[in-house]
Structure formats: C-alpha cells, structure tokens
Coordinates of C-alpha atoms in Angstrom, one line a residue:
Y13 CA -5.9 -5.7 -13.6
G14 CA -3.9 -2.8 -16.6
S15 CA -0.2 -3.4 -17.2
F16 CA 0.7 -2.7 -13.6
I17 CA 1.8 -5.5 -11.1
D18 CA 2.2 -6.0 -7.4
D19 CA 2.2 -9.1 -7.0
L20 CA 5.6 -10.8 -8.4
R21 CA 6.8 -15.0 -7.3
L22 CA 10.4 -15.7 -8.2
Y23 CA 12.8 -17.7 -7.6
V24 CA 15.9 -17.4 -5.8
R25 CA 18.8 -19.5 -4.9
G26 CA 22.2 -19.2 -3.3
G27 CA 25.6 -20.6 -5.1
T28 CA 26.8 -24.1 -3.9
G29 CA 29.9 -23.8 -2.1
G30 CA 33.6 -25.0 -3.5
M31 CA 35.3 -27.5 -3.0
G32 CA 37.7 -28.5 0.1
Y33 CA 41.2 -29.8 -0.4
P34 CA 41.2 -32.6 2.2
R35 CA 45.0 -33.3 1.5
L36 CA 46.1 -29.4 3.1
G37 CA 43.4 -28.9 4.8
G38 CA 42.3 -26.0 2.3
E39 CA 38.8 -25.0 3.1
G40 CA 36.5 -24.4 0.3
G41 CA 35.2 -20.8 -0.7
R42 CA 31.4 -19.9 0.6
G43 CA 29.2 -19.3 -2.2
G44 CA 27.5 -15.7 -2.7
D45 CA 23.7 -15.0 -1.3
V46 CA 21.4 -13.4 -2.6
W47 CA 19.6 -10.0 -1.7
F48 CA 16.8 -7.8 -2.2
V49 CA 18.3 -4.4 -2.2
A50 CA 14.6 -1.6 -1.8
R51 CA 16.0 1.5 -4.3
E52 CA 13.2 4.6 -5.2
R53 CA 12.7 4.6 -9.2
T54 CA 11.8 0.2 -9.4
T55 CA 8.8 -1.1 -10.5
L56 CA 8.0 -5.3 -10.4
K57 CA 7.2 -4.6 -14.0
S58 CA 11.1 -4.0 -14.7
I59 CA 11.8 -6.9 -13.1
R60 CA 9.8 -8.5 -15.3
E61 CA 11.0 -6.7 -18.5
R62 CA 14.4 -7.2 -17.6
Y63 CA 14.7 -10.8 -16.0
P64 CA 11.9 -13.2 -17.9
Q65 CA 13.1 -16.4 -16.2
K66 CA 12.6 -14.7 -13.3
R67 CA 15.5 -16.7 -11.6
F68 CA 18.4 -15.4 -9.2
V69 CA 21.4 -17.5 -8.7
A70 CA 23.5 -16.7 -7.0
G71 CA 27.7 -17.1 -8.0
A72 CA 29.4 -20.3 -6.9
G73 CA 32.8 -20.3 -4.2
A74 CA 36.1 -20.7 -5.2
N75 CA 37.7 -24.6 -5.0
S76 CA 40.6 -24.7 -1.9
S77 CA 44.0 -25.0 -4.4
V78 CA 47.6 -25.2 -3.1
K79 CA 47.9 -22.0 -4.7
A80 CA 45.2 -20.9 -2.1
L81 CA 43.7 -22.8 1.2
K82 CA 41.1 -20.4 1.2
G83 CA 38.2 -20.6 -1.6
E84 CA 37.3 -17.0 -2.7
K85 CA 33.6 -16.1 -1.2
G86 CA 30.9 -16.3 -4.6
K87 CA 29.5 -13.1 -6.4
D88 CA 26.4 -12.0 -4.3
C89 CA 22.9 -11.3 -6.5
E90 CA 21.7 -8.1 -5.6
V91 CA 18.4 -7.7 -6.8
H92 CA 16.5 -4.0 -6.7
V93 CA 13.1 -4.6 -6.0
P94 CA 10.3 -1.2 -5.1
L95 CA 9.8 0.6 -1.9
G96 CA 6.7 -0.7 0.0
I97 CA 7.7 -3.9 -1.0
S98 CA 6.6 -7.2 1.6
V99 CA 8.2 -10.5 0.8
L100 CA 6.3 -13.7 1.8
C101 CA 7.4 -17.5 1.4
D102 CA 5.2 -19.2 -1.5
D103 CA 2.4 -20.5 2.1
G104 CA 2.7 -16.9 1.8
K105 CA 4.2 -16.5 5.0
Q106 CA 5.5 -13.2 5.4
I107 CA 9.4 -13.0 5.8
G108 CA 10.3 -9.7 5.4
E109 CA 10.1 -6.3 4.2
L110 CA 10.9 -2.9 2.9
N111 CA 10.2 0.0 3.0
A112 CA 13.0 2.6 2.4
A113 CA 16.0 2.8 0.3
G114 CA 18.8 1.1 0.4
E115 CA 16.9 -2.0 3.1
R116 CA 18.6 -5.0 2.5
F117 CA 17.1 -8.2 2.5
L118 CA 18.7 -12.0 2.0
A119 CA 16.5 -14.2 -0.2
A120 CA 18.6 -17.1 -0.2
R121 CA 21.9 -17.6 1.5
G122 CA 25.3 -19.2 0.0
G123 CA 26.5 -22.8 0.7
L124 CA 29.3 -23.6 2.9
G125 CA 32.6 -24.5 1.1
G126 CA 33.6 -27.7 2.0
S127 CA 36.4 -28.6 5.3
L128 CA 37.0 -30.5 8.1
V129 CA 33.7 -30.3 9.3
T130 CA 31.8 -31.8 5.9
N131 CA 34.3 -34.2 4.9
F132 CA 35.9 -31.7 2.5
M133 CA 32.7 -31.8 0.5
P134 CA 31.4 -28.4 -0.8
C135 CA 27.4 -28.0 1.0
K136 CA 24.9 -26.5 -1.5
G137 CA 22.9 -23.0 -1.2
Q138 CA 19.3 -22.3 0.1
R139 CA 16.7 -22.1 -2.6
R140 CA 13.5 -21.1 -2.4
I141 CA 10.5 -19.3 -4.6
V142 CA 9.4 -16.3 -3.1
R143 CA 6.7 -13.4 -3.7
L144 CA 7.0 -9.5 -3.9
D145 CA 3.7 -8.4 -3.1
L146 CA 3.7 -4.7 -3.6
K147 CA 1.5 -2.3 -1.1
L148 CA 1.8 1.4 -2.7
I149 CA 3.0 3.6 0.4
A150 CA 1.8 7.3 0.7
D151 CA 0.8 9.7 2.5
V152 CA -3.6 9.7 1.8
G153 CA -5.3 6.9 -0.1
L154 CA -8.1 8.0 -2.4
V155 CA -10.9 5.1 -1.3
G156 CA -14.4 6.0 -2.6
F157 CA -16.7 4.4 -5.5
P158 CA -16.0 4.3 -8.8
N159 CA -17.6 7.1 -10.7
A160 CA -17.3 9.7 -7.2
G161 CA -14.1 11.9 -9.2
K162 CA -11.2 10.5 -7.4
S163 CA -9.4 11.3 -10.8
S164 CA -10.1 14.2 -11.6
L165 CA -9.5 15.3 -7.4
L166 CA -6.4 13.7 -7.7
S167 CA -5.5 15.3 -11.0
K168 CA -7.1 18.6 -9.7
I169 CA -4.6 19.1 -6.2
S170 CA -1.7 17.4 -8.1
H171 CA 1.2 17.2 -10.9
A172 CA -0.7 13.3 -11.6
K173 CA -2.5 12.7 -15.2
P174 CA -4.8 9.9 -14.3
E175 CA -6.9 9.0 -16.6
I176 CA -11.1 11.0 -17.1
A177 CA -13.7 9.6 -18.6
N178 CA -17.5 9.2 -17.2
Y179 CA -17.9 5.4 -16.8
A180 CA -17.4 2.6 -13.8
F181 CA -13.8 1.9 -13.4
T182 CA -12.1 3.9 -15.4
T183 CA -9.0 3.8 -13.1
I184 CA -7.3 0.5 -13.8
Q185 CA -4.4 0.9 -11.6
P186 CA -3.2 2.6 -8.3
E187 CA -1.8 6.1 -8.8
L188 CA 0.8 8.2 -7.5
G189 CA 0.8 11.9 -8.2
K190 CA 2.0 14.9 -4.8
I191 CA 0.3 17.3 -3.8
M192 CA 2.6 20.6 -3.3
Y193 CA 2.4 23.6 -1.2
A194 CA 3.6 26.5 -0.9
D195 CA 6.4 26.1 1.6
Y196 CA 7.9 23.4 -0.1
K197 CA 6.3 20.8 1.7
Q198 CA 4.9 17.2 -0.2
I199 CA 2.2 14.8 0.1
S200 CA 1.8 11.7 -1.2
V201 CA -2.2 10.7 -2.3
A202 CA -3.3 6.7 -4.3
D203 CA -5.5 7.5 -5.9
L204 CA -7.0 3.7 -5.7
P205 CA -8.9 1.6 -7.8
G206 CA -12.8 1.5 -7.2
L207 CA -14.6 -0.1 -4.7
I208 CA -17.3 -1.8 -5.0
E209 CA -20.0 -2.9 -2.8
G210 CA -18.7 -7.1 -2.1
A211 CA -14.8 -6.3 -2.1
H212 CA -14.1 -7.5 1.0
A213 CA -14.5 -10.6 -0.2
N214 CA -12.7 -10.0 -3.5
K215 CA -15.5 -8.7 -5.8
G216 CA -14.3 -7.0 -9.1
M217 CA -10.8 -5.6 -7.5
G218 CA -11.7 -6.2 -4.5
H219 CA -8.4 -7.2 -2.5
K220 CA -5.6 -5.5 -5.1
F221 CA -7.4 -2.5 -4.2
L222 CA -7.8 -3.4 -0.5
K223 CA -4.3 -4.4 0.1
H224 CA -3.1 -0.4 -0.8
V225 CA -5.4 0.3 1.6
E226 CA -2.9 -0.6 4.6
R227 CA 0.1 1.2 4.0
T228 CA -1.4 5.0 3.9
K229 CA -1.1 7.0 6.8
Q230 CA -4.6 8.3 6.2
L231 CA -8.1 8.4 4.0
L232 CA -9.9 10.2 2.2
L233 CA -13.3 8.8 1.3
V234 CA -14.4 10.8 -2.0
V235 CA -18.4 10.5 -2.4
D236 CA -20.9 11.4 -4.6
I237 CA -23.1 14.1 -3.4
S238 CA -26.1 12.5 -5.7
G239 CA -25.4 9.1 -4.6
F240 CA -24.5 6.1 -6.9
Q241 CA -25.4 2.9 -8.9
L242 CA -23.0 1.0 -10.8
S243 CA -25.4 -0.2 -12.9
I244 CA -28.8 -0.8 -13.8
R245 CA -29.3 -3.7 -12.0
T246 CA -27.7 -2.9 -9.0
Q247 CA -29.9 -0.4 -6.8
F248 CA -29.1 3.2 -6.1
R249 CA -26.9 4.1 -2.9
T250 CA -28.0 7.4 -1.4
A251 CA -24.8 9.9 0.0
F252 CA -25.1 8.8 3.3
E253 CA -25.7 4.7 2.9
T254 CA -22.8 4.9 0.5
V255 CA -20.5 6.8 3.3
L256 CA -21.6 3.4 5.2
L257 CA -20.9 0.6 2.3
L258 CA -17.7 1.4 2.0
T259 CA -17.0 2.2 5.5
K260 CA -17.9 -1.7 6.0
E261 CA -15.7 -3.1 3.0
L262 CA -13.6 -1.7 4.8
E263 CA -14.4 -3.2 7.8
L264 CA -15.1 -6.6 6.7
Y265 CA -11.5 -6.1 4.9
K266 CA -9.1 -5.0 7.9
E267 CA -11.1 -3.5 10.3
E268 CA -7.6 -1.8 11.6
L269 CA -8.6 0.8 8.4
L270 CA -10.7 2.2 10.5
T271 CA -8.4 3.1 13.4
K272 CA -6.2 5.8 10.2
P273 CA -7.3 9.6 10.3
A274 CA -10.2 10.3 7.5
L275 CA -11.5 12.9 5.9
L276 CA -14.6 13.2 4.2
A277 CA -14.6 15.3 0.6
I278 CA -18.5 15.6 -0.9
N279 CA -17.9 15.8 -4.6
K280 CA -19.8 17.2 -7.5
M281 CA -20.8 20.6 -5.5
D282 CA -22.4 22.3 -8.9
L283 CA -25.3 19.9 -9.3
P284 CA -28.9 21.0 -9.0
C285 CA -30.2 19.9 -5.3
A286 CA -26.7 19.5 -4.0
K287 CA -27.0 22.5 -1.3
D288 CA -29.9 20.3 -0.3
N289 CA -28.9 16.5 0.1
L290 CA -25.7 18.3 1.4
N291 CA -27.3 19.3 4.5
E292 CA -29.0 15.7 4.9
L293 CA -25.8 13.8 5.1
T294 CA -24.8 16.9 6.8
K295 CA -27.6 16.1 10.1
Q296 CA -26.9 11.9 9.2
L297 CA -23.5 11.6 9.9
Q298 CA -24.0 14.1 13.1
N299 CA -25.2 10.6 14.1
P300 CA -25.4 8.1 12.1
Q301 CA -27.4 5.2 14.1
D302 CA -30.3 6.6 14.2
F303 CA -30.6 6.5 10.4
F304 CA -28.8 3.0 10.4
H305 CA -32.4 2.0 9.6
L306 CA -31.9 2.9 6.1
L307 CA -30.0 -0.3 4.9
Q308 CA -30.2 -4.0 5.3
E309 CA -28.4 -5.4 8.3
E310 CA -26.0 -7.4 7.2
M311 CA -24.3 -4.1 4.8
V312 CA -24.9 -1.5 8.7
P313 CA -20.5 -1.4 9.8
A314 CA -20.1 -2.3 13.5
N315 CA -17.9 1.3 14.2
T316 CA -18.4 4.2 12.3
L317 CA -16.0 6.0 10.7
E318 CA -14.5 8.9 12.4
F319 CA -14.1 11.9 10.1
K320 CA -11.4 15.1 11.3
D321 CA -13.1 17.3 8.8
I322 CA -16.5 16.8 5.6
I323 CA -15.5 19.5 2.6
P324 CA -18.0 19.8 0.1
I325 CA -15.3 20.2 -3.3
S326 CA -16.0 20.2 -6.5
T327 CA -13.6 19.0 -9.1
Y328 CA -15.6 20.8 -11.9
T329 CA -15.7 24.2 -10.6
G330 CA -12.6 24.1 -8.4
E331 CA -14.7 25.0 -5.4
G332 CA -13.0 24.0 -2.3
I333 CA -10.8 21.9 -3.4
E334 CA -7.9 24.6 -1.3
E335 CA -10.3 23.7 1.5
L336 CA -9.2 20.1 1.2
K337 CA -5.2 20.7 0.6
A338 CA -5.7 22.7 3.2
C339 CA -7.0 19.9 5.3
I340 CA -5.2 17.3 4.4
R341 CA -2.0 19.5 5.5
K342 CA -3.2 19.7 8.9
S343 CA -4.5 16.5 9.5
I344 CA -0.7 15.4 8.2
D345 CA 1.1 17.3 11.1
E346 CA -0.7 16.7 13.3
E347 CA -0.7 13.2 13.0
A348 CA 3.0 14.0 12.7
E349 CA 3.4 16.4 15.6
Q350 CA 1.3 13.7 17.7
E351 CA 3.9 10.5 16.2
N352 CA 6.4 12.9 17.5
E353 CA 5.2 13.9 21.2
E354 CA 4.7 9.7 22.0
Y355 CA 8.3 9.4 20.8
R356 CA 9.2 12.1 22.6
K357 CA 7.8 10.4 25.3
K358 CA 8.1 7.1 25.2
K359 CA 12.6 7.8 24.6
L360 CA 12.0 10.1 28.3
L361 CA 10.8 7.1 29.6
L362 CA 13.7 4.9 28.6
L363 CA 15.8 7.1 30.2
R364 CA 14.9 7.4 33.3
T365 CA 13.8 3.6 33.2
S366 CA 17.5 3.4 32.7
E367 CA 18.6 5.4 35.2

C-alpha cells in the first residue's frame, strides 16, 4: 500500500502520582496526562519515524516534602496527530475523534498523588494501547475502478501530481488535490486507490480504500465509456455495469455512502464509438431497473445512486473539464446552502421553544 500509513497502534501511559507526606499531611502531585492534539501538516508516518517505539509516557508527579507540602503535577505528554483521526481502543471501539486543528483528546489520565485518602501512597497512571485510524477529509472523493482515469482527472482539475500509467493499481496511496477557482474558492478532491469487484469483502485494497470515502462530502464516480476489464481472467464490464458494480461495492461496505450527493464523470470521450456508447449509457441510466437483467442477481444494488449531473469528459483532450469543475462547485455550494438552511431552522426552533 506504498509508504502511506493510515493506521497506527500506540502505547500510552499517564504519569504516576507523587508520594504523600504522612507526618504533615502533604499531598503528592498528580501524574501528567497524555493528550492527542490535532495539527495540520502532520502524518501518521512522521509519528512512526519520530517515535519508532510508539510509546508515550507522561511525567510523574512531584513528591510532597517539608518545603512543598503540595507536590507539583507531572509534565503532560502531547502527541501531534493529523486531522481526520479516529481514536480506537484495542478492541476496535471508537473512543474519540479529532477533525479540526487544535482539537484535543485525553488518551491516558495521570495517577493521583499520595494523600490521606490513598494512605499517602501514589496511584499509577492510566495505561492502554490505542489505535489511530485516519480517514481522509475531502470535499469530493473520486470513485472508480482501476484505469478509469481518476489520477489523470485529478492532475487536470488541481495542482496535484499523482503518478499516471497504463496499468491497474497505478495509485497505491490516496492523493489529495485542490481545485482553485477564479474567486479563490478552494475545493479539496481525494483520488482514492481503485476499487475492484469484491472490495467490500476486503479484496484488493478493500477497506483501506472504502474507509476514506466515509469522510468525503460528495462522491464523483469516474467511469471509462469503453468499459472495464481488470485482467484476462476477469469478465469485461460495460460502462453501465461498471456504474452498478461501483454502487454495489459502496452499498455492501456501508449503505449510508449512497445517501451522499454524487456526480458521474464519463471519461475517455476521445475514443472512437464513445458517442454511441454514451447515448446507450444515458438511456440505461434513465431507467436502470429495465436493464438489471444484464447483470447477475447478486451484482444488482438494492438502491441506485441518484446523480446530480452526468458529465462526459476526456482527460486526454481536456473536453468537459471546465464544465465538470463548475458542476462540482455548484453541487458543493448547494449542499452548503442546504446545511446552513437546516442550521438556521434548528436555531429558530430552539429560540421558539426557549421562549
């Protein structure tokens, strides 16, 4: 999966408290805490390189003494983590998440210092193994089978420079790019490694790919108009079948993914017969139920994606690229307006109920 890391296990331990002072009733200082702090331009790879032991221990509390009956608190340990991190226990249960720069999460609490309550003996700090799980945060996630032209599209619409080649799984790690508009508006786009049939069951890059789709606001399906075939041993799929199979993979992984707003980009319109194929595909997408018989029953999704726009493009000639950028902008703005409207309604409702 390349050098990209989106999962890391760490050992965290809060500091031990300081000793109490029985003769004068002195209290030892509390042990330091371990905090995860979200910070931009941080990666899980940089954490692993900087701390190869992956152990984070906070400082011990100071002992109580004649000079200082109340011992000082131990030094906190702060670990800078990337944005979009979910913090999980070793059993896989989520205990927190960090999505914005500056957000903090208490990973391990320090132990209490010795006092009358603890018979002046200090307590040990909390210790546990946690897993940091990264899900990319982007406005738009590119979804498509290998060789659909997602990397080429990302390089055309943004300043990202992903590796582009004519073989399956060119993209072995997620790539993030930003579309810059004339009015300085920026929209982030994530090119995620290619899905294959059976990805929901963790085939190929399976879940490593699909979990990143969860945090994108919208989906942009990229489909090759001439169809798709992964290898000689696998079946050839038409563009329509590709759309249904992509929908099925998303549905089997998590049904909620199909509720996200979606656009469809039909790529490689520079190829011969592309126009005829496009006419046929448009007809099939208008009433997809009429063509379900073309696929085996287990490959037909229970729900189909409703595309806000279908845009024919060619990353080779540049046809339709500007139109696609405009559609992405329009779709993102509409969603933001809808969210604002819902937020305003909620506020208004709260005001009325409080009155």
